[in-house]
mmCIF file of C-alpha atoms and ligand atoms in Angstrom:
data_model
loop_
_atom_site.group_PDB
_atom_site.id
_atom_site.type_symbol
_atom_site.label_atom_id
_atom_site.label_comp_id
_atom_site.label_asym_id
_atom_site.label_seq_id
_atom_site.Cartn_x
_atom_site.Cartn_y
_atom_site.Cartn_z
ATOM 1 C CA UNK D 1 -0.468 50.232 -16.124
ATOM 2 C CA UNK D 2 0.786 46.600 -17.306
ATOM 3 C CA UNK D 3 2.545 48.755 -20.793
ATOM 4 C CA UNK D 4 3.998 50.938 -18.669
ATOM 5 C CA UNK D 5 5.933 48.578 -16.283
ATOM 6 C CA UNK D 6 6.624 46.570 -19.356
ATOM 7 C CA UNK D 7 8.254 49.724 -21.128
ATOM 8 C CA UNK D 8 10.427 50.278 -17.351
ATOM 9 C CA UNK D 9 11.353 46.997 -17.396
ATOM 10 C CA UNK D 10 13.007 47.089 -21.004
ATOM 11 C CA UNK D 11 14.753 50.259 -20.038
ATOM 12 C CA UNK D 12 16.441 48.973 -16.914
ATOM 13 C CA UNK D 13 17.196 45.335 -17.755
ATOM 14 C CA UNK D 14 19.580 43.695 -19.877
ATOM 15 C CA UNK D 15 17.873 42.459 -22.798
ATOM 16 C CA UNK D 16 19.124 38.594 -22.811
ATOM 17 C CA UNK D 17 15.405 37.800 -22.539
ATOM 18 C CA UNK D 18 12.775 38.083 -24.877
ATOM 19 C CA UNK D 19 9.866 37.955 -22.732
ATOM 20 C CA UNK D 20 5.949 37.815 -23.278
ATOM 21 C CA UNK D 21 4.030 40.617 -22.831
ATOM 22 C CA UNK D 22 3.287 39.219 -19.224
ATOM 23 C CA UNK D 23 3.309 40.819 -16.000
ATOM 24 C CA UNK D 24 2.831 37.595 -13.301
ATOM 25 C CA UNK D 25 2.315 38.500 -10.024
ATOM 26 C CA UNK D 26 0.541 36.043 -8.367
ATOM 27 C CA UNK D 27 0.606 31.827 -8.695
ATOM 28 C CA UNK D 28 -1.225 28.718 -7.075
ATOM 29 C CA UNK D 29 -1.443 25.184 -7.805
ATOM 30 C CA UNK D 30 -1.235 25.052 -11.476
ATOM 31 C CA UNK D 31 -2.642 28.394 -12.462
ATOM 32 C CA UNK D 32 -0.914 31.962 -12.537
ATOM 33 C CA UNK D 33 -2.272 35.192 -12.580
ATOM 34 C CA UNK D 34 -1.118 38.682 -13.898
ATOM 35 C CA UNK D 35 -1.554 42.324 -13.019
ATOM 36 C CA UNK D 36 -4.701 42.284 -15.281
ATOM 37 C CA UNK D 37 -6.460 39.279 -13.186
ATOM 38 C CA UNK D 38 -6.372 37.184 -15.996
ATOM 39 C CA UNK D 39 -5.550 33.581 -15.012
ATOM 40 C CA UNK D 40 -3.118 31.047 -17.280
ATOM 41 C CA UNK D 41 -2.986 27.515 -16.606
ATOM 42 C CA UNK D 42 1.059 26.873 -16.576
ATOM 43 C CA UNK D 43 2.500 24.071 -18.671
ATOM 44 C CA UNK D 44 6.027 25.650 -18.113
ATOM 45 C CA UNK D 45 6.329 25.426 -14.382
ATOM 46 C CA UNK D 46 9.403 28.037 -14.532
ATOM 47 C CA UNK D 47 10.968 25.767 -17.375
ATOM 48 C CA UNK D 48 10.414 22.448 -15.454
ATOM 49 C CA UNK D 49 11.090 24.066 -12.352
ATOM 50 C CA UNK D 50 8.067 24.410 -9.996
ATOM 51 C CA UNK D 51 7.257 20.127 -9.571
ATOM 52 C CA UNK D 52 4.724 20.635 -6.841
ATOM 53 C CA UNK D 53 3.030 24.086 -8.513
ATOM 54 C CA UNK D 54 3.185 27.202 -7.530
ATOM 55 C CA UNK D 55 3.009 28.759 -3.784
ATOM 56 C CA UNK D 56 3.393 25.503 -2.406
ATOM 57 C CA UNK D 57 2.063 26.005 1.370
ATOM 58 C CA UNK D 58 4.038 23.000 3.378
ATOM 59 C CA UNK D 59 7.790 24.525 1.265
ATOM 60 C CA UNK D 60 6.289 28.165 1.827
ATOM 61 C CA UNK D 61 6.195 27.301 5.662
ATOM 62 C CA UNK D 62 9.534 25.267 5.792
ATOM 63 C CA UNK D 63 11.049 28.265 4.137
ATOM 64 C CA UNK D 64 9.176 30.689 6.723
ATOM 65 C CA UNK D 65 10.314 28.241 9.686
ATOM 66 C CA UNK D 66 14.037 28.589 8.672
ATOM 67 C CA UNK D 67 13.895 32.173 7.776
ATOM 68 C CA UNK D 68 12.958 32.906 11.338
ATOM 69 C CA UNK D 69 16.064 30.874 12.255
ATOM 70 C CA UNK D 70 19.515 31.342 10.001
ATOM 71 C CA UNK D 71 19.408 32.867 6.950
ATOM 72 C CA UNK D 72 23.308 31.889 5.991
ATOM 73 C CA UNK D 73 26.986 31.270 7.977
ATOM 74 C CA UNK D 74 28.622 30.073 4.666
ATOM 75 C CA UNK D 75 30.297 26.729 4.609
ATOM 76 C CA UNK D 76 33.032 27.262 7.192
ATOM 77 C CA UNK D 77 30.654 25.632 9.657
ATOM 78 C CA UNK D 78 27.989 23.083 9.333
ATOM 79 C CA UNK D 79 23.972 23.312 8.935
ATOM 80 C CA UNK D 80 21.223 21.257 10.044
ATOM 81 C CA UNK D 81 19.077 21.181 7.045
ATOM 82 C CA UNK D 82 21.968 20.833 4.543
ATOM 83 C CA UNK D 83 23.013 17.654 6.228
ATOM 84 C CA UNK D 84 19.764 16.459 5.850
ATOM 85 C CA UNK D 85 18.740 17.008 2.624
ATOM 86 C CA UNK D 86 22.266 15.791 1.244
ATOM 87 C CA UNK D 87 21.561 12.576 3.714
ATOM 88 C CA UNK D 88 18.365 12.191 1.617
ATOM 89 C CA UNK D 89 20.160 12.445 -1.771
ATOM 90 C CA UNK D 90 22.487 9.851 -0.865
ATOM 91 C CA UNK D 91 19.472 7.678 0.227
ATOM 92 C CA UNK D 92 17.802 8.230 -2.902
ATOM 93 C CA UNK D 93 20.297 7.666 -5.738
ATOM 94 C CA UNK D 94 22.988 5.807 -6.511
ATOM 95 C CA UNK D 95 25.313 8.762 -4.829
ATOM 96 C CA UNK D 96 27.407 8.604 -1.720
ATOM 97 C CA UNK D 97 28.285 12.215 -1.155
ATOM 98 C CA UNK D 98 26.770 16.162 -2.241
ATOM 99 C CA UNK D 99 28.256 19.048 -3.008
ATOM 100 C CA UNK D 100 25.848 22.054 -3.181
ATOM 101 C CA UNK D 101 25.857 25.092 -5.016
ATOM 102 C CA UNK D 102 22.880 28.000 -6.692
ATOM 103 C CA UNK D 103 22.033 26.267 -9.967
ATOM 104 C CA UNK D 104 21.894 23.740 -12.675
ATOM 105 C CA UNK D 105 24.932 25.589 -15.232
ATOM 106 C CA UNK D 106 27.441 25.721 -11.562
ATOM 107 C CA UNK D 107 26.598 21.958 -10.758
ATOM 108 C CA UNK D 108 27.391 21.297 -14.157
ATOM 109 C CA UNK D 109 30.556 23.427 -13.750
ATOM 110 C CA UNK D 110 31.356 21.217 -10.270
ATOM 111 C CA UNK D 111 30.792 17.757 -12.555
ATOM 112 C CA UNK D 112 33.597 19.312 -15.319
ATOM 113 C CA UNK D 113 36.011 20.102 -12.361
ATOM 114 C CA UNK D 114 35.410 16.744 -10.654
ATOM 115 C CA UNK D 115 36.179 14.648 -13.640
ATOM 116 C CA UNK D 116 39.599 16.316 -14.689
ATOM 117 C CA UNK D 117 40.590 16.399 -11.460
ATOM 118 C CA UNK D 118 40.125 12.680 -10.975
ATOM 119 C CA UNK D 119 42.502 11.963 -13.791
ATOM 120 C CA UNK D 120 44.639 14.966 -12.813
ATOM 121 C CA UNK D 121 44.937 13.350 -9.235
ATOM 122 C CA UNK D 122 45.902 9.997 -10.540
ATOM 123 C CA UNK D 123 48.525 11.355 -12.432
ATOM 124 C CA UNK D 124 47.001 11.517 -15.577
ATOM 125 C CA UNK D 125 46.649 15.441 -15.778
ATOM 126 C CA UNK D 126 46.630 15.254 -20.062
ATOM 127 C CA UNK D 127 43.089 12.926 -19.426
ATOM 128 C CA UNK D 128 41.029 15.956 -19.862
ATOM 129 C CA UNK D 129 38.485 15.760 -22.903
ATOM 130 C CA UNK D 130 34.701 15.753 -22.192
ATOM 131 C CA UNK D 131 32.525 13.888 -24.758
ATOM 132 C CA UNK D 132 29.051 15.878 -25.132
ATOM 133 C CA UNK D 133 26.389 15.640 -27.284
ATOM 134 C CA UNK D 134 25.199 17.684 -29.827
ATOM 135 C CA UNK D 135 21.860 19.641 -29.334
ATOM 136 C CA UNK D 136 22.593 19.165 -25.329
ATOM 137 C CA UNK D 137 22.483 21.838 -23.239
ATOM 138 C CA UNK D 138 24.542 22.643 -20.150
ATOM 139 C CA UNK D 139 24.184 25.740 -18.851
ATOM 140 C CA UNK D 140 25.703 29.351 -19.516
ATOM 141 C CA UNK D 141 28.708 29.403 -17.999
ATOM 142 C CA UNK D 142 32.070 30.042 -20.107
ATOM 143 C CA UNK D 143 32.844 25.939 -18.932
ATOM 144 C CA UNK D 144 28.997 24.734 -19.079
ATOM 145 C CA UNK D 145 28.714 27.101 -22.834
ATOM 146 C CA UNK D 146 31.744 24.625 -23.950
ATOM 147 C CA UNK D 147 29.911 21.613 -22.805
ATOM 148 C CA UNK D 148 27.113 22.728 -25.042
ATOM 149 C CA UNK D 149 26.638 21.483 -28.564
ATOM 150 C CA UNK D 150 24.637 24.286 -29.674
ATOM 151 C CA UNK D 151 26.836 26.555 -31.872
ATOM 152 C CA UNK D 152 24.160 29.338 -31.289
ATOM 153 C CA UNK D 153 24.707 29.255 -27.476
ATOM 154 C CA UNK D 154 28.381 29.639 -28.161
ATOM 155 C CA UNK D 155 28.042 32.498 -30.635
ATOM 156 C CA UNK D 156 30.286 35.554 -30.034
ATOM 157 C CA UNK D 157 32.440 33.970 -26.646
ATOM 158 C CA UNK D 158 35.610 32.700 -28.563
ATOM 159 C CA UNK D 159 37.616 31.354 -27.790
ATOM 160 C CA UNK D 160 35.257 28.823 -25.217
ATOM 161 C CA UNK D 161 36.866 26.086 -23.682
ATOM 162 C CA UNK D 162 38.991 23.885 -25.171
ATOM 163 C CA UNK D 163 38.933 19.976 -24.431
ATOM 164 C CA UNK D 164 35.120 19.344 -25.636
ATOM 165 C CA UNK D 165 34.662 17.244 -28.074
ATOM 166 C CA UNK D 166 30.660 16.673 -29.265
ATOM 167 C CA UNK D 167 28.950 13.247 -31.236
ATOM 168 C CA UNK D 168 25.359 12.808 -32.312
ATOM 169 C CA UNK D 169 23.145 11.629 -28.981
ATOM 170 C CA UNK D 170 21.803 8.440 -29.618
ATOM 171 C CA UNK D 171 24.419 7.153 -31.551
ATOM 172 C CA UNK D 172 26.636 4.534 -30.197
ATOM 173 C CA UNK D 173 28.916 3.856 -33.097
ATOM 174 C CA UNK D 174 29.903 7.827 -33.167
ATOM 175 C CA UNK D 175 30.362 7.572 -29.089
ATOM 176 C CA UNK D 176 32.776 4.475 -29.675
ATOM 177 C CA UNK D 177 34.684 5.839 -32.657
ATOM 178 C CA UNK D 178 35.709 9.106 -30.210
ATOM 179 C CA UNK D 179 36.456 7.112 -27.097
ATOM 180 C CA UNK D 180 39.897 6.978 -26.098
ATOM 181 C CA UNK D 181 42.164 7.089 -23.788
ATOM 182 C CA UNK D 182 42.519 10.896 -23.821
ATOM 183 C CA UNK D 183 38.731 10.869 -22.753
ATOM 184 C CA UNK D 184 37.880 11.493 -18.864
ATOM 185 C CA UNK D 185 34.543 12.131 -19.470
ATOM 186 C CA UNK D 186 30.895 11.599 -21.302
ATOM 187 C CA UNK D 187 28.394 13.962 -20.416
ATOM 188 C CA UNK D 188 24.689 13.638 -21.478
ATOM 189 C CA UNK D 189 21.438 14.021 -20.403
ATOM 190 C CA UNK D 190 19.226 11.238 -19.994
ATOM 191 C CA UNK D 191 16.552 13.107 -22.493
ATOM 192 C CA UNK D 192 17.725 15.966 -24.184
ATOM 193 C CA UNK D 193 15.451 18.498 -23.106
ATOM 194 C CA UNK D 194 16.126 22.321 -24.551
ATOM 195 C CA UNK D 195 16.918 20.128 -27.239
ATOM 196 C CA UNK D 196 13.543 19.337 -27.962
ATOM 197 C CA UNK D 197 12.597 16.500 -25.864
ATOM 198 C CA UNK D 198 14.685 14.159 -27.421
ATOM 199 C CA UNK D 199 14.631 10.015 -26.161
ATOM 200 C CA UNK D 200 17.520 7.571 -26.427
ATOM 201 C CA UNK D 201 16.610 4.181 -27.770
ATOM 202 C CA UNK D 202 16.097 1.711 -24.698
ATOM 203 C CA UNK D 203 19.475 0.115 -25.233
ATOM 204 C CA UNK D 204 21.308 3.407 -25.526
ATOM 205 C CA UNK D 205 22.163 4.298 -21.725
ATOM 206 C CA UNK D 206 23.954 0.689 -21.090
ATOM 207 C CA UNK D 207 25.979 1.182 -24.033
ATOM 208 C CA UNK D 208 27.166 4.147 -23.076
ATOM 209 C CA UNK D 209 27.690 2.741 -19.578
ATOM 210 C CA UNK D 210 29.788 -0.140 -21.045
ATOM 211 C CA UNK D 211 31.746 2.158 -23.838
ATOM 212 C CA UNK D 212 32.899 4.527 -20.552
ATOM 213 C CA UNK D 213 33.930 1.100 -18.389
ATOM 214 C CA UNK D 214 35.862 -0.514 -21.064
ATOM 215 C CA UNK D 215 37.682 2.999 -21.829
ATOM 216 C CA UNK D 216 37.836 3.940 -18.036
ATOM 217 C CA UNK D 217 36.334 6.768 -18.390
ATOM 218 C CA UNK D 218 33.465 8.591 -15.740
ATOM 219 C CA UNK D 219 29.700 9.185 -17.124
ATOM 220 C CA UNK D 220 28.129 12.180 -15.809
ATOM 221 C CA UNK D 221 24.634 12.815 -15.966
ATOM 222 C CA UNK D 222 22.723 16.298 -16.407
ATOM 223 C CA UNK D 223 19.448 15.510 -15.028
ATOM 224 C CA UNK D 224 18.785 19.416 -14.175
ATOM 225 C CA UNK D 225 15.575 18.529 -15.892
ATOM 226 C CA UNK D 226 14.653 15.477 -15.332
ATOM 227 C CA UNK D 227 15.577 15.017 -11.765
ATOM 228 C CA UNK D 228 13.174 15.298 -9.661
ATOM 229 C CA UNK D 229 10.572 13.164 -10.367
ATOM 230 C CA UNK D 230 9.670 15.161 -13.603
ATOM 231 C CA UNK D 231 9.915 11.795 -15.896
ATOM 232 C CA UNK D 232 7.975 9.215 -13.913
ATOM 233 C CA UNK D 233 11.084 8.215 -12.009
ATOM 234 C CA UNK D 234 13.187 10.663 -8.885
ATOM 235 C CA UNK D 235 15.731 10.555 -11.301
ATOM 236 C CA UNK D 236 15.282 9.677 -15.030
ATOM 237 C CA UNK D 237 18.626 6.858 -14.867
ATOM 238 C CA UNK D 238 16.485 4.869 -12.706
ATOM 239 C CA UNK D 239 14.132 3.953 -16.597
ATOM 240 C CA UNK D 240 16.995 2.727 -18.148
ATOM 241 C CA UNK D 241 18.666 0.882 -14.561
ATOM 242 C CA UNK D 242 21.723 2.496 -15.699
ATOM 243 C CA UNK D 243 23.602 4.429 -12.803
ATOM 244 C CA UNK D 244 26.333 7.471 -13.531
ATOM 245 C CA UNK D 245 29.123 8.414 -11.742
ATOM 246 C CA UNK D 246 28.307 12.363 -11.440
ATOM 247 C CA UNK D 247 24.493 13.330 -11.912
ATOM 248 C CA UNK D 248 23.796 16.859 -11.841
ATOM 249 C CA UNK D 249 20.373 18.911 -10.640
ATOM 250 C CA UNK D 250 19.082 21.882 -9.955
ATOM 251 C CA UNK D 251 15.575 23.167 -11.711
ATOM 252 C CA UNK D 252 12.900 21.379 -9.356
ATOM 253 C CA UNK D 253 14.906 20.623 -6.517
ATOM 254 C CA UNK D 254 13.700 23.743 -4.897
ATOM 255 C CA UNK D 255 10.627 23.965 -6.553
ATOM 256 C CA UNK D 256 11.332 27.565 -7.690
ATOM 257 C CA UNK D 257 14.342 28.579 -5.020
ATOM 258 C CA UNK D 258 18.100 28.661 -6.384
ATOM 259 C CA UNK D 259 20.012 25.016 -5.492
ATOM 260 C CA UNK D 260 22.098 22.795 -7.411
ATOM 261 C CA UNK D 261 23.238 19.825 -6.309
ATOM 262 C CA UNK D 262 26.299 17.186 -8.103
ATOM 263 C CA UNK D 263 26.398 14.263 -6.794
ATOM 264 C CA UNK D 264 28.643 11.895 -7.026
ATOM 265 C CA UNK D 265 29.959 7.782 -6.135
ATOM 266 C CA UNK D 266 32.892 8.244 -3.675
ATOM 267 C CA UNK D 267 35.560 6.642 -5.247
ATOM 268 C CA UNK D 268 34.854 10.030 -7.813
ATOM 269 C CA UNK D 269 34.283 12.705 -5.000
ATOM 270 C CA UNK D 270 37.027 11.823 -3.056
ATOM 271 C CA UNK D 271 39.162 14.371 -5.752
ATOM 272 C CA UNK D 272 37.119 17.192 -4.302
ATOM 273 C CA UNK D 273 39.474 17.659 -1.044
ATOM 274 C CA UNK D 274 39.614 20.785 0.790
ATOM 275 C CA UNK D 275 40.362 23.786 -0.982
ATOM 276 C CA UNK D 276 39.200 21.662 -4.423
ATOM 277 C CA UNK D 277 35.865 23.895 -4.693
ATOM 278 C CA UNK D 278 33.657 25.736 -2.701
ATOM 279 C CA UNK D 279 30.554 28.034 -3.319
ATOM 280 C CA UNK D 280 29.704 31.203 -0.779
ATOM 281 C CA UNK D 281 25.475 30.041 -0.787
ATOM 282 C CA UNK D 282 25.983 26.677 -1.493
ATOM 283 C CA UNK D 283 23.713 24.950 0.476
ATOM 284 C CA UNK D 284 22.581 27.616 2.518
ATOM 285 C CA UNK D 285 20.071 26.797 5.569
ATOM 286 C CA UNK D 286 16.903 28.891 4.300
ATOM 287 C CA UNK D 287 16.961 26.342 0.331
ATOM 288 C CA UNK D 288 18.406 23.392 1.764
ATOM 289 C CA UNK D 289 15.579 23.411 3.838
ATOM 290 C CA UNK D 290 13.223 24.385 1.765
ATOM 291 C CA UNK D 291 14.530 22.023 -0.782
ATOM 292 C CA UNK D 292 13.907 18.905 2.118
ATOM 293 C CA UNK D 293 10.781 20.040 2.458
ATOM 294 C CA UNK D 294 10.192 19.546 -1.858
ATOM 295 C CA UNK D 295 11.533 16.153 -1.194
ATOM 296 C CA UNK D 296 9.447 15.032 1.521
ATOM 297 C CA UNK D 297 6.183 16.433 -0.254
ATOM 298 C CA UNK D 298 7.311 14.205 -3.622
ATOM 299 C CA UNK D 299 7.871 11.600 -1.255
ATOM 300 C CA UNK D 300 5.003 11.993 0.814
ATOM 301 C CA UNK D 301 2.158 12.716 -2.682
ATOM 302 C CA UNK D 302 4.329 9.620 -4.362
ATOM 303 C CA UNK D 303 5.018 12.556 -6.860
ATOM 304 C CA UNK D 304 7.066 10.749 -9.235
ATOM 305 C CA UNK D 305 4.672 7.519 -9.383
ATOM 306 C CA UNK D 306 1.816 10.370 -10.060
ATOM 307 C CA UNK D 307 3.681 11.902 -12.907
ATOM 308 C CA UNK D 308 4.141 8.398 -14.834
ATOM 309 C CA UNK D 309 0.481 7.833 -14.759
ATOM 310 C CA UNK D 310 -0.317 11.573 -15.438
ATOM 311 C CA UNK D 311 2.299 12.088 -18.311
ATOM 312 C CA UNK D 312 0.501 8.590 -20.289
ATOM 313 C CA UNK D 313 -2.778 10.089 -20.053
ATOM 314 C CA UNK D 314 -0.897 13.325 -21.559
ATOM 315 C CA UNK D 315 0.610 11.796 -24.140
ATOM 316 C CA UNK D 316 -2.719 9.273 -25.446
ATOM 317 C CA UNK D 317 -4.319 12.669 -25.158
ATOM 318 C CA UNK D 318 -2.057 14.372 -27.661
ATOM 319 C CA UNK D 319 -1.301 10.964 -29.666
ATOM 320 C CA UNK D 320 -5.187 11.200 -30.411
ATOM 321 C CA UNK D 321 -4.855 15.060 -31.638
ATOM 322 C CA UNK D 322 -2.306 13.759 -33.409
ATOM 323 C CA UNK D 323 -4.504 11.018 -35.898
ATOM 324 C CA UNK D 324 -6.594 14.579 -36.502
ATOM 325 C CA UNK D 325 -4.100 17.045 -37.377
ATOM 326 C CA UNK D 326 -1.791 16.973 -40.267
ATOM 327 C CA UNK D 327 0.891 19.500 -38.823
ATOM 328 C CA UNK D 328 1.806 17.200 -35.674
ATOM 329 C CA UNK D 329 5.061 14.970 -36.979
ATOM 330 C CA UNK D 330 5.642 13.314 -33.715
ATOM 331 C CA UNK D 331 4.927 12.903 -30.292
ATOM 332 C CA UNK D 332 7.225 11.845 -27.336
ATOM 333 C CA UNK D 333 8.780 12.608 -23.917
ATOM 334 C CA UNK D 334 9.149 10.475 -20.524
ATOM 335 C CA UNK D 335 6.337 11.514 -17.560
ATOM 336 C CA UNK D 336 5.589 15.013 -17.995
ATOM 337 C CA UNK D 337 8.849 16.259 -20.289
ATOM 338 C CA UNK D 338 6.339 15.715 -23.121
ATOM 339 C CA UNK D 339 7.592 17.292 -26.579
ATOM 340 C CA UNK D 340 4.853 18.015 -29.405
ATOM 341 C CA UNK D 341 7.227 18.146 -32.475
ATOM 342 C CA UNK D 342 5.305 20.235 -35.825
ATOM 343 C CA UNK D 343 6.036 20.439 -39.374
ATOM 344 C CA UNK D 344 5.787 24.094 -38.547
ATOM 345 C CA UNK D 345 7.354 26.882 -36.536
ATOM 346 C CA UNK D 346 5.433 26.734 -33.458
ATOM 347 C CA UNK D 347 5.671 30.890 -32.392
ATOM 348 C CA UNK D 348 2.082 31.008 -33.169
ATOM 349 C CA UNK D 349 0.623 28.268 -31.617
ATOM 350 C CA UNK D 350 2.591 29.836 -27.989
ATOM 351 C CA UNK D 351 1.195 32.885 -28.389
ATOM 352 C CA UNK D 352 -2.167 31.123 -29.379
ATOM 353 C CA UNK D 353 -2.543 29.225 -26.742
ATOM 354 C CA UNK D 354 -1.625 32.339 -24.087
ATOM 355 C CA UNK D 355 -4.763 34.471 -25.311
ATOM 356 C CA UNK D 356 -6.314 31.519 -24.330
ATOM 357 C CA UNK D 357 -5.301 31.142 -21.327
ATOM 358 C CA UNK D 358 -2.806 28.502 -21.507
ATOM 359 C CA UNK D 359 1.226 29.010 -20.908
ATOM 360 C CA UNK D 360 3.588 26.537 -23.128
ATOM 361 C CA UNK D 361 7.172 26.001 -24.562
ATOM 362 C CA UNK D 362 8.423 25.892 -28.235
ATOM 363 C CA UNK D 363 12.204 24.648 -28.396
ATOM 364 C CA UNK D 364 14.102 24.224 -31.429
ATOM 365 C CA UNK D 365 11.700 26.313 -33.453
ATOM 366 C CA UNK D 366 9.474 23.818 -34.088
ATOM 367 C CA UNK D 367 8.400 21.449 -30.798
ATOM 368 C CA UNK D 368 5.682 22.422 -28.601
ATOM 369 C CA UNK D 369 7.407 21.401 -25.006
ATOM 370 C CA UNK D 370 4.913 20.664 -22.264
ATOM 371 C CA UNK D 371 6.867 20.490 -18.729
ATOM 372 C CA UNK D 372 3.737 21.300 -16.286
ATOM 373 C CA UNK D 373 3.735 20.968 -12.296
ATOM 374 C CA UNK D 374 3.747 17.309 -11.641
ATOM 375 C CA UNK D 375 0.276 18.421 -9.666
ATOM 376 C CA UNK D 376 -1.016 18.979 -12.989
ATOM 377 C CA UNK D 377 -5.004 17.060 -13.242
ATOM 378 C CA UNK D 378 -6.520 15.188 -15.758
ATOM 379 C CA UNK D 379 -9.018 18.713 -15.924
ATOM 380 C CA UNK D 380 -6.190 20.845 -16.901
ATOM 381 C CA UNK D 381 -5.024 18.667 -19.585
ATOM 382 C CA UNK D 382 -8.557 18.128 -20.988
ATOM 383 C CA UNK D 383 -8.898 21.820 -20.885
ATOM 384 C CA UNK D 384 -5.570 22.099 -23.353
ATOM 385 C CA UNK D 385 -6.393 19.212 -25.484
ATOM 386 C CA UNK D 386 -8.890 20.931 -26.647
ATOM 387 C CA UNK D 387 -7.475 24.364 -27.126
ATOM 388 C CA UNK D 388 -5.125 22.984 -29.016
ATOM 389 C CA UNK D 389 -7.254 20.757 -31.026
ATOM 390 C CA UNK D 390 -9.031 24.538 -31.855
ATOM 391 C CA UNK D 391 -6.372 26.069 -32.647
ATOM 392 C CA UNK D 392 -5.109 23.339 -35.091
ATOM 393 C CA UNK D 393 -8.417 22.978 -36.660
ATOM 394 C CA UNK D 394 -9.116 26.823 -37.384
ATOM 395 C CA UNK D 395 -5.472 26.999 -39.144
ATOM 396 C CA UNK D 396 -6.720 24.569 -41.456
ATOM 397 C CA UNK D 397 -9.606 26.875 -43.056
HETATM 398 C C1 PLP Z 401 18.244 24.466 -16.989
HETATM 399 C C2 PLP Z 401 18.950 23.654 -17.265
HETATM 400 C C3 PLP Z 401 21.106 23.656 -17.112
HETATM 401 C C4 PLP Z 401 21.165 25.393 -16.749
HETATM 402 O O1 PLP Z 401 20.614 25.193 -15.376
HETATM 403 P P1 PLP Z 401 21.020 27.167 -14.714
HETATM 404 O O2 PLP Z 401 20.062 26.582 -13.521
HETATM 405 O O3 PLP Z 401 19.971 27.676 -15.962
HETATM 406 O O4 PLP Z 401 21.940 27.273 -14.949
HETATM 407 C C5 PLP Z 401 21.855 22.537 -17.297
HETATM 408 N N1 PLP Z 401 21.506 21.684 -17.904
HETATM 409 C C6 PLP Z 401 20.226 21.005 -18.517
HETATM 410 C C7 PLP Z 401 19.551 20.077 -19.100
HETATM 411 C C8 PLP Z 401 19.079 21.931 -18.114
HETATM 412 O O5 PLP Z 401 18.225 21.604 -18.403
#
């Protein structure tokens, strides 16, 4: 049955994804079940999306209740859940205003457009260049892939959008050298996710903020992956005490429902006047009602704080594993965005974990990335650690 399904999928779907041979049918909390009835403990969470776990009952209820009332009316009118969600985001971040869209790429696309429009409106249309980081990831639309500092993602799509320059992440000297009055914004992830769970030095973000202020450029934080409690704070920028001018969110904001948001300070968002930007589905009632429940549950259950504690435990267990196994080069990350750098490619470890009932992810070839639901328990972490310990021990024999 499963093989037939997979063969059918591979005959009708675009081959854009290299998928694992699993057909997943159901989830609850941190567990997923496939069509063979096998259970997996999920350390991927739909790529840092299902922060409250699978089939979160409160979110499911909010979604169903709103679906019985109103799906969609477009942004020609106001709707209640959109207003409440925007107000929550404004009350709980540096930002004054929110633009809603449907994905991380769209949120970043909006951020890029807003940055350019700011300088256009100030009579500086030539000031359109954006500096982003090597190994960054900002999305797959033309604008965002142009901002993405990975050649393999731009491959085959030339010419990409012009006006993007790249400097190494966590290198303040390189940024300083490139800064100038032709730069409209600096765009970065506070911790690089797809780039391999790369955390910058403690003083880096403050130094970037200073360079932007000195040059009169805007600072954009892409918190599509790091936002919504993932790093042990609601937003990763809070660790540094450095606020951006523009921030993008998506992945975990809807716990699996498609939503993106671009947040900005009042004076910056002022460039988005009526007609300047739009999205048919942006902030539609069903999705914003669900996202509003996501943030309520996060507050009620103090999810960021919980993530901070559980993440520290997870990292300490991985560090102990590193002491036992030569193959591990580094343990890094913040909260439950955790990376384990290996001295060898990680694909076979991912496959071996799957055989033993654990879903994990590998990025940049040799970095195992652990991004479980933030409700993961010590017992579930212990079980994964034992599984990895066995796999690494067997590799040595
Ligand atoms: C996933 C991701 C994106 C792209 O989000 P999509 O919803 O896939 O468009 C952008 N930036 C970062 C940091 C991401 O992790």
